[in-house]
Short mmCIF file of C-alpha atoms and ligand atoms in Angstrom, two decimals:
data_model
loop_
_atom_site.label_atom_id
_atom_site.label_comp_id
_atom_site.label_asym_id
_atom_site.label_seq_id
_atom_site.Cartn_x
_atom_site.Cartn_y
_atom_site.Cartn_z
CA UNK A 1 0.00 0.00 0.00
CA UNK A 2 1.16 2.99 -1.10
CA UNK A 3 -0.12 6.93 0.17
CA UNK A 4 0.86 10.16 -1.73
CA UNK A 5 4.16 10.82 0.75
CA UNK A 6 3.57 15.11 0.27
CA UNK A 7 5.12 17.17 -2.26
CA UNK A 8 8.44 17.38 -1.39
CA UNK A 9 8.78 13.75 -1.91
CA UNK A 10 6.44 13.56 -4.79
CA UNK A 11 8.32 16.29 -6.31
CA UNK A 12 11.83 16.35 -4.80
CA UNK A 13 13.76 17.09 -7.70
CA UNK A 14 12.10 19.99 -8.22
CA UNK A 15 12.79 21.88 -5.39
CA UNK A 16 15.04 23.44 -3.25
CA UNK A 17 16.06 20.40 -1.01
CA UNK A 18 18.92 18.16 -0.41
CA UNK A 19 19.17 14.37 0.96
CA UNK A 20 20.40 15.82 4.19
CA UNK A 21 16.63 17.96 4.31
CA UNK A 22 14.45 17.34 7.76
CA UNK A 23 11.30 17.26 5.95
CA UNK A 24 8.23 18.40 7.61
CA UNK A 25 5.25 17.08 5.92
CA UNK A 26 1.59 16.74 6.38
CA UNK A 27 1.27 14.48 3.46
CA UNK A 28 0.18 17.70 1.56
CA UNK A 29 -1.06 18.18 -1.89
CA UNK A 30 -2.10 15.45 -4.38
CA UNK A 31 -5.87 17.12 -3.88
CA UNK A 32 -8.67 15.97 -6.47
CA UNK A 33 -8.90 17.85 -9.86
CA UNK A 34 -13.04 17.70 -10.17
CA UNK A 35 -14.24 17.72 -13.41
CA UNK A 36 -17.31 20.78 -13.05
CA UNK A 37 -20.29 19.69 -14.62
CA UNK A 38 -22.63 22.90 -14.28
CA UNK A 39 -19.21 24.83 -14.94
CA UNK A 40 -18.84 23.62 -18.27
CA UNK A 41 -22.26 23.11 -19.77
CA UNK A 42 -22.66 27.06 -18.59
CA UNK A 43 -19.33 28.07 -20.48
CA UNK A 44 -19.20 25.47 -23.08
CA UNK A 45 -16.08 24.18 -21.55
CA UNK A 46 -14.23 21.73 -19.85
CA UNK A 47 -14.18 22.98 -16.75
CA UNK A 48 -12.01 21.58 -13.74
CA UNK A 49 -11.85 22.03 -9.94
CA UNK A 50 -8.53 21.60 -8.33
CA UNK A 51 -9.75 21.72 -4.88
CA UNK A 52 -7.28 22.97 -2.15
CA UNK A 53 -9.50 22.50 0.31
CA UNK A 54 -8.65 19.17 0.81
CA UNK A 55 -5.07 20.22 1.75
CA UNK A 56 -4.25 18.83 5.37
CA UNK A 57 -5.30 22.69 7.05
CA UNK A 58 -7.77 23.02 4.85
CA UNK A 59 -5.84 25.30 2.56
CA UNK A 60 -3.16 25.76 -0.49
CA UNK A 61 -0.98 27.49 1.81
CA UNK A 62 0.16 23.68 3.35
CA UNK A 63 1.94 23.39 -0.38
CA UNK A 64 4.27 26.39 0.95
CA UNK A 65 4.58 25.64 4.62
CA UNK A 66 5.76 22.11 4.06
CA UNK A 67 8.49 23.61 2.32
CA UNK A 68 9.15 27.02 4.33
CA UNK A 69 9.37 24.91 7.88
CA UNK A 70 11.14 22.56 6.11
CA UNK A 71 13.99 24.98 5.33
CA UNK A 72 13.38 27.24 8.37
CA UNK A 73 13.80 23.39 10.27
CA UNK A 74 17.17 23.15 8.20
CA UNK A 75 18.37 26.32 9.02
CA UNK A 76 17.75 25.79 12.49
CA UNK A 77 15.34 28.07 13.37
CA UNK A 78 13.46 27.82 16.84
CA UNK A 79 10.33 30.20 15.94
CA UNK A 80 8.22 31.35 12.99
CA UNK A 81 6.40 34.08 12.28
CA UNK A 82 3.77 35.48 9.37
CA UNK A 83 0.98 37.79 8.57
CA UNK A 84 -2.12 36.28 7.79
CA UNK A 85 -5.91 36.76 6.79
CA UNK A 86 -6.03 33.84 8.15
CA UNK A 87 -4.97 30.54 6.27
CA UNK A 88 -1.10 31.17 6.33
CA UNK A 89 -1.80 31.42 10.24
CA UNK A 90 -3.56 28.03 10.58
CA UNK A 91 -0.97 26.36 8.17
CA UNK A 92 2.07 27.92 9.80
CA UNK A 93 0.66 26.93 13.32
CA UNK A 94 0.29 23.17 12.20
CA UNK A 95 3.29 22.99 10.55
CA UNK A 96 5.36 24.43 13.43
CA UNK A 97 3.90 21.86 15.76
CA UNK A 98 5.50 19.36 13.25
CA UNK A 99 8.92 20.93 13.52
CA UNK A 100 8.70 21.74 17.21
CA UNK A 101 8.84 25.22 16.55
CA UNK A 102 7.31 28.44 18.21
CA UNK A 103 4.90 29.84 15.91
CA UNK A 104 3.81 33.58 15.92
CA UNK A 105 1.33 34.90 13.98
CA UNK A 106 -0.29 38.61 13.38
CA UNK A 107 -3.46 39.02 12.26
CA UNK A 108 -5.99 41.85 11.21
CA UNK A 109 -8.43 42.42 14.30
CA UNK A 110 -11.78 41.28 13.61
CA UNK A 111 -10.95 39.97 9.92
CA UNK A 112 -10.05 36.76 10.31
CA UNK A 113 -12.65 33.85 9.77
CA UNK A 114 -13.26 31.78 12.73
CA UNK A 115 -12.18 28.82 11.98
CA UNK A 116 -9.15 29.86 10.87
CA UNK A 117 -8.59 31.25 14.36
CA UNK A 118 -9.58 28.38 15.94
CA UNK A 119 -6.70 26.24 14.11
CA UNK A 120 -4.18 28.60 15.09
CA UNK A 121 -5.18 28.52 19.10
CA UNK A 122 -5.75 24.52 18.81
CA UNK A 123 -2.11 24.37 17.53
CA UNK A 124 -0.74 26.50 20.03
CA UNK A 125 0.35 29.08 17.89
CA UNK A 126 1.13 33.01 19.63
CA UNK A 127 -1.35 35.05 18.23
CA UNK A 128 -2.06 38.56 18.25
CA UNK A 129 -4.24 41.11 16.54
CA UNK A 130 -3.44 43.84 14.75
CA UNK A 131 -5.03 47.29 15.25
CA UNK A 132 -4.61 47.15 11.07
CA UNK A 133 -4.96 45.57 8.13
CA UNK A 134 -3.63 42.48 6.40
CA UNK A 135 -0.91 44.83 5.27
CA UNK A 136 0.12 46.28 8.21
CA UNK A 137 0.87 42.96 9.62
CA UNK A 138 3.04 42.18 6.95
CA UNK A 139 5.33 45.24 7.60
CA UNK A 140 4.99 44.28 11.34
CA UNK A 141 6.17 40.95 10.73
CA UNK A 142 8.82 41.49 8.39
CA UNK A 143 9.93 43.98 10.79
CA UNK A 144 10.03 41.29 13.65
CA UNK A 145 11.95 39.38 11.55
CA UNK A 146 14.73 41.76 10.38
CA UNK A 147 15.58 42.36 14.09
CA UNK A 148 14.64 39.39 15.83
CA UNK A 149 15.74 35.51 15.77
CA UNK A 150 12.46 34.36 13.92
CA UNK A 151 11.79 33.26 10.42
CA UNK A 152 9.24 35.08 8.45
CA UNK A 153 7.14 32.13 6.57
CA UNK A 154 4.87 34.58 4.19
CA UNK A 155 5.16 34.22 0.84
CA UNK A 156 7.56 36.88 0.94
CA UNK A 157 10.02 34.17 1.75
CA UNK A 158 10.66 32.33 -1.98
CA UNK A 159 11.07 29.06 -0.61
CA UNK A 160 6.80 29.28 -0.47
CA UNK A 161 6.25 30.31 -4.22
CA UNK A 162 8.71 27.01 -4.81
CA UNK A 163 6.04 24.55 -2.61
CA UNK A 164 3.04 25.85 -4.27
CA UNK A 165 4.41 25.90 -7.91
CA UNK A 166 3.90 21.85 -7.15
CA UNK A 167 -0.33 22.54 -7.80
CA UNK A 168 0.65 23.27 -11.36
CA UNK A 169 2.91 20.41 -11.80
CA UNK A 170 -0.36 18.05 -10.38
CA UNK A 171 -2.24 19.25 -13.11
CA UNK A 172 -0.16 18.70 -15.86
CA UNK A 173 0.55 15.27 -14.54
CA UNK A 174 -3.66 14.38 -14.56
CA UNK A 175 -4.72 16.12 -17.55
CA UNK A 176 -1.44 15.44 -19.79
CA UNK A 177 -1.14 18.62 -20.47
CA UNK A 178 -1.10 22.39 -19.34
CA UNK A 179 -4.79 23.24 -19.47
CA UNK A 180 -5.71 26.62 -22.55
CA UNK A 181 -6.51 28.78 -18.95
CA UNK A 182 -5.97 28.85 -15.23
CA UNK A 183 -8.83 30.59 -13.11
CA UNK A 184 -7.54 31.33 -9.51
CA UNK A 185 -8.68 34.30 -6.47
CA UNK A 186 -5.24 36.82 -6.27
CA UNK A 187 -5.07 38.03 -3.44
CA UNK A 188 -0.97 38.70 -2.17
CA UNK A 189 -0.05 37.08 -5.54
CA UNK A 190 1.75 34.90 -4.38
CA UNK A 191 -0.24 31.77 -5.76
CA UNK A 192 -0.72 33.15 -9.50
CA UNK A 193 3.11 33.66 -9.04
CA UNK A 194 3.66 29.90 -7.94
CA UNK A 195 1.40 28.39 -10.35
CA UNK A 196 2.90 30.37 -13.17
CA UNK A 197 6.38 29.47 -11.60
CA UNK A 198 5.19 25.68 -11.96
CA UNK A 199 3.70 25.68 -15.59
CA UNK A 200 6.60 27.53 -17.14
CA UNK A 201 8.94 24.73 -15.44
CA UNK A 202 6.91 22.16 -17.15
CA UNK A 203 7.31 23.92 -20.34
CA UNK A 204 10.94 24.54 -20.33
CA UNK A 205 11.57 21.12 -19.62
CA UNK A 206 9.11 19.60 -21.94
CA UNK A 207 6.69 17.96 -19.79
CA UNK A 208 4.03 19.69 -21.18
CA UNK A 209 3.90 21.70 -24.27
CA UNK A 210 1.92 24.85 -23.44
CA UNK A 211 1.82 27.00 -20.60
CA UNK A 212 -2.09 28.46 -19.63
CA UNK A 213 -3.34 31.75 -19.89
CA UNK A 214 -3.15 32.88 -16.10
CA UNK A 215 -6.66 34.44 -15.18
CA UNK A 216 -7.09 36.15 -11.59
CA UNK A 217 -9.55 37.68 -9.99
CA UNK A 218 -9.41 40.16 -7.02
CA UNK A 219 -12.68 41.04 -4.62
CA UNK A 220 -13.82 44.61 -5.71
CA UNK A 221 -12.92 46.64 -2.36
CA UNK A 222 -9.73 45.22 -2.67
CA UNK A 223 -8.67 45.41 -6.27
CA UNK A 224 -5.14 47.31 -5.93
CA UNK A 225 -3.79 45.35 -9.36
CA UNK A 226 -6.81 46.05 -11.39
CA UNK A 227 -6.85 49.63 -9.88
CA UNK A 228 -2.94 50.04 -10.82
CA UNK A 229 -2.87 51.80 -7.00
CA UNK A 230 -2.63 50.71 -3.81
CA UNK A 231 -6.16 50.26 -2.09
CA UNK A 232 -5.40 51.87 1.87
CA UNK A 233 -8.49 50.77 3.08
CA UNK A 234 -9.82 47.48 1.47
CA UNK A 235 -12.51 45.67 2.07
CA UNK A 236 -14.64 42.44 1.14
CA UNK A 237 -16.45 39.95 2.62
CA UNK A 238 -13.84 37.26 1.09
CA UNK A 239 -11.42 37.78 4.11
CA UNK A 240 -8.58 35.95 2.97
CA UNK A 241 -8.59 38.19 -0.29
CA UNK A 242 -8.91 41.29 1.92
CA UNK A 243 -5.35 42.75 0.78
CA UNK A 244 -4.49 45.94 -0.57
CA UNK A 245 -0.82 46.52 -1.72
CA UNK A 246 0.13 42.90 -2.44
CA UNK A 247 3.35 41.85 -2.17
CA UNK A 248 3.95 39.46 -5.49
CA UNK A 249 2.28 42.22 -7.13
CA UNK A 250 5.03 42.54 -9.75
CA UNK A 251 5.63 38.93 -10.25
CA UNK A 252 1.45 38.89 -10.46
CA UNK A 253 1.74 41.43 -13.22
CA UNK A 254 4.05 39.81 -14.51
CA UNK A 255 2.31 36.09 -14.99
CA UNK A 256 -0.66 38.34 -16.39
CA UNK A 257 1.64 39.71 -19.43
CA UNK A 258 3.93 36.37 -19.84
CA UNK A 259 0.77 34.27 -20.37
CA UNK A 260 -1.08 36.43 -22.54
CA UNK A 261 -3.75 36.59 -19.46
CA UNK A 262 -5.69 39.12 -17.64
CA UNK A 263 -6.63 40.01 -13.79
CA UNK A 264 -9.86 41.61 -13.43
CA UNK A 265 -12.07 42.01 -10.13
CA UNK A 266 -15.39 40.57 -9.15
CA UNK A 267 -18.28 42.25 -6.73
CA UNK A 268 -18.83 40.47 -3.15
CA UNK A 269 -22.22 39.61 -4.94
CA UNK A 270 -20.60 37.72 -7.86
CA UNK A 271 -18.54 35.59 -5.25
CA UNK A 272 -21.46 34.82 -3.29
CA UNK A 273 -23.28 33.54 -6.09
CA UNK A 274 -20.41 31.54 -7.29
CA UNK A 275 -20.46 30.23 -3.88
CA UNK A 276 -23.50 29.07 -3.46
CA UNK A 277 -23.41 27.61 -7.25
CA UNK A 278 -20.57 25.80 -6.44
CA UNK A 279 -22.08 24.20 -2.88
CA UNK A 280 -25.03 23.58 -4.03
CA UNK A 281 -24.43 22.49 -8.01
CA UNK A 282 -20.82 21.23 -8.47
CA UNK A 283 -20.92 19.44 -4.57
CA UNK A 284 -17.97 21.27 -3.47
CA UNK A 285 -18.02 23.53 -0.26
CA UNK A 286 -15.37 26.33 -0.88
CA UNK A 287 -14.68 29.45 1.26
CA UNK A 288 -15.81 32.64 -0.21
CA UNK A 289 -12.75 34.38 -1.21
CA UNK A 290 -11.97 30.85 -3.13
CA UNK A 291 -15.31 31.26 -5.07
CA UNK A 292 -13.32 34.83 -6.93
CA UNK A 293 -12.21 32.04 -9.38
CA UNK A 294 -15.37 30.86 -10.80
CA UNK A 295 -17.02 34.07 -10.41
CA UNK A 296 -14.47 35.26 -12.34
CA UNK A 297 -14.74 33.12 -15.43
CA UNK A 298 -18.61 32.94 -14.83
CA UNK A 299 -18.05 36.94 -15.68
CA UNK A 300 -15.42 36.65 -18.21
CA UNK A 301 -18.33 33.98 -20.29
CA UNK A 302 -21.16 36.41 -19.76
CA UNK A 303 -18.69 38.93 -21.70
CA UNK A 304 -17.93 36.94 -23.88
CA UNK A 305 -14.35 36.40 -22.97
CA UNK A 306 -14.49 32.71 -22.75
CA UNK A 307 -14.79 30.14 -26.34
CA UNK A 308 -15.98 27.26 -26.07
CA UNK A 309 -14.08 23.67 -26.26
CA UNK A 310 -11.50 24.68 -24.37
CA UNK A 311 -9.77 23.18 -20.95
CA UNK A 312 -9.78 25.36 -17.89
CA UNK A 313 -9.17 24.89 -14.54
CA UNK A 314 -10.11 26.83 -11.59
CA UNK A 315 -8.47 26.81 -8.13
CA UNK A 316 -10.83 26.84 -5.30
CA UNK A 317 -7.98 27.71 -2.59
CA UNK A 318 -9.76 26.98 0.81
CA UNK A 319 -12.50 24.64 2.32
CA UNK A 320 -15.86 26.18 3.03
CA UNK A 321 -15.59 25.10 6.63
CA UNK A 322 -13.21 27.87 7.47
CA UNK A 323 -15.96 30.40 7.06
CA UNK A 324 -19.10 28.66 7.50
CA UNK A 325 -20.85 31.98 8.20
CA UNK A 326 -22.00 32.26 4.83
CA UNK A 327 -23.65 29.27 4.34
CA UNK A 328 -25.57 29.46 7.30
CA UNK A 329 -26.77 33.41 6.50
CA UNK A 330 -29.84 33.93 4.45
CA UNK A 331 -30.40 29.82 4.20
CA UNK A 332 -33.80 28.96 5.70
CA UNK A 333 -33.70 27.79 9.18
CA UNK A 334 -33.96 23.89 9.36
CA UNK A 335 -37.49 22.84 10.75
CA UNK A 336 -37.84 20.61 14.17
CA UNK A 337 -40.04 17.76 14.03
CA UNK A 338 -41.04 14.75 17.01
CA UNK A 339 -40.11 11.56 16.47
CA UNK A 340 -42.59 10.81 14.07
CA UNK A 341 -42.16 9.14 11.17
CA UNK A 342 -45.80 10.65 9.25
CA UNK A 343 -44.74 13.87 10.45
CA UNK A 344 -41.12 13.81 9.19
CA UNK A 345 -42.54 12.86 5.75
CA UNK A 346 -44.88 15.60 5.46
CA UNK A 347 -42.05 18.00 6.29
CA UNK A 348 -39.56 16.44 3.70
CA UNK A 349 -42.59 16.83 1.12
CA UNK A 350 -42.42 12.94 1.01
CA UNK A 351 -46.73 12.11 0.95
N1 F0G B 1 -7.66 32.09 -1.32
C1 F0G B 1 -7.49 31.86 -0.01
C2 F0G B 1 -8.42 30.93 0.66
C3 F0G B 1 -6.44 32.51 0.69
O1 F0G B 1 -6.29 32.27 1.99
C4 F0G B 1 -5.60 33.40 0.00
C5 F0G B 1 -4.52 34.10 0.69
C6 F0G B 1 -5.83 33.58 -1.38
C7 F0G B 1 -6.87 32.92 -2.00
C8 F0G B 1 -4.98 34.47 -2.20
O2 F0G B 1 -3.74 33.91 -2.46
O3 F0G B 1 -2.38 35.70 -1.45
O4 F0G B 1 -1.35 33.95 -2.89
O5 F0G B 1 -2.82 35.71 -3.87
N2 F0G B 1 -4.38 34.08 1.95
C9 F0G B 1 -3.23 34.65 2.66
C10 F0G B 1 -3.28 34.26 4.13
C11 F0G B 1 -3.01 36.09 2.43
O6 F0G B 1 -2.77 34.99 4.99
O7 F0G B 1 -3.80 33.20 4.44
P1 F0G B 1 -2.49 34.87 -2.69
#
């Protein structure tokens, strides 16, 4: 018997590791590419789902840590630190425990989905809140790690981009190809940097004979690519995308104008919709800043952006359980019955 052994083994001679290497692994990666039924009959498509969600924390962000502890373990550091909306935080906490490590995180007061938080405390992580935004706690925590002994683990740090460029190489390896166009949220950039990182690999080195057009989508209040300018207040309900000076934003720009692609923005109301599609059509429970992909090329087909026949994929970046919140809000209240079969039936419309 034989499990997917995480992608630093699955992928080892493609990153920056030796022999000598303590990996720290939660058997990440190797998540399910889910063909999307609704998806492509609406576009005409082949639409795909590579679901992150199912990612040990719940997240994409495991693809990064595994190798960011792993080299911070290497190096011998004793504690870690990063900013987070909230994902980053619960990965970094995890991993840490893995390694032995202290982990520190800062996050935006008040902005953070709960269960996000509630990974970080389980883990034991040091957490505090930041009178400020997502941004703020990144200059805070590079900061902290310029003049302290801790390693910063955001995606700042390139060891990161090089664990999450491994989503890109997954795809190639199930579909046999690079797929005509990638669909993923942006919200630091540093995924659309990773992903482009890992398909232009692939290419160089034959595996696969195309490279995607790279696609992103930012939440509206936080748009600061789209805009061209830094947003100084941003807001969203799609927390984790809650960012407004991004700090892959060149390398974001730059994935955009290599691929041939675009990065536009989508409304709070286009997410939710593509949120509730995807729960309640394609089976798959996302959190709402994930759903920015497929609203995205839901938007891009209503404007006629998308032809038909060709193969896309969409990252959905984060489980919906993170931020149940918004399933829960505006969905009719469950009814109570006795324990009575004839009465249960009526209820259920059954008779
Ligand atoms: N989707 C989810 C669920 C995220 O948590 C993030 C980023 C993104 C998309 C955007 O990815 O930043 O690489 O462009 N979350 C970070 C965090 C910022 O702190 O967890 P990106």
């Amino acid at each position: 018997t034989h499990q997917w052994r995480g992608i630093i083994e699955e992928y080892r001679d493609r990153l920056p590791v030796s022999d000598s290497t303590p990996v720290v692994t939660l058997r990440e990666g190797g998540t399910p590419l889910v063909p999307a039924q609704v998806l492509s009959e609406r576009t005409g498509c082949e639409v795909h789902l590579k679901v992150e969600g199912a990612n040990p924390t719940g997240s994409f962000k495991d693809r990064g840590m595994t190798m960011a502890i792993t080299r911070a373990k290497e190096e011998g550091a004793q504690a870690v630190i990063c900013a987070s909306t909230g994902n980053t935080s619960a990965s970094a906490a995890a991993y840490a425990v893995r390694a032995g490590m202290v982990c520190a995180v800062l996050v935006p007061t008040g902005k953070i989905a709960l269960g996000k938080m509630g990974q970080a405390l389980v883990h034991g992580a040091k957490i505090l809140q930041v009178d400020g935004n997502f941004d703020d706690c990144l200059t805070l925590a590079r900061g902290l790690s310029d003049n302290y002994p801790v390693a910063l683990v955001n995606s700042v740090n390139p060891v990161r981009i090089e664990g999450q460029k491994t989503a890109a190489f997954e795809i190639v390896d199930m579909l046999g190809d690079a797929p005509d166009i990638h669909v993923l949220p942006v919200g630091n950039a540093g995924n659309i940097t990773a992903y482009w990182k890992g398909y232009t690999e692939y290419a160089a080195d034959g595996v696969a004979t195309r490279k995607p057009r790279m696609w992103g989508f930012q939440a509206s209040g936080s748009a600061p690519i789209v805009r061209g300018e830094v947003v100084k207040d941003p807001s969203t309900i799609a927390t984790a995308i809650r960012i407004g000076n991004p700090a892959s934003w060149q390398y974001a720009l730059a994935a955009r104008d290599e691929s041939g692609g675009f990065i536009d923005e989508v409304t709070d109301r286009e997410i939710l919709r593509a949120y509730r599609l995807l729960a309640s059509q394609e089976g798959v429970f996302v959190e709402p800043a994930s759903a920015a992909s497929v609203a995205g090329l839901l938007k891009a087909a209503e404007q006629g952006k998308v032809d038909p026949g060709q193969r896309i994929v969409c990252t959905v970046t984060g489980n919906g359980l993170k931020d149940p919140d918004w399933a829960v809000a505006g969905a009719p209240q469950p009814v109570t019955v006795p324990v009575d079969s004839a009465a249960a039936a009526e209820r259920l419309g059954l008779v």
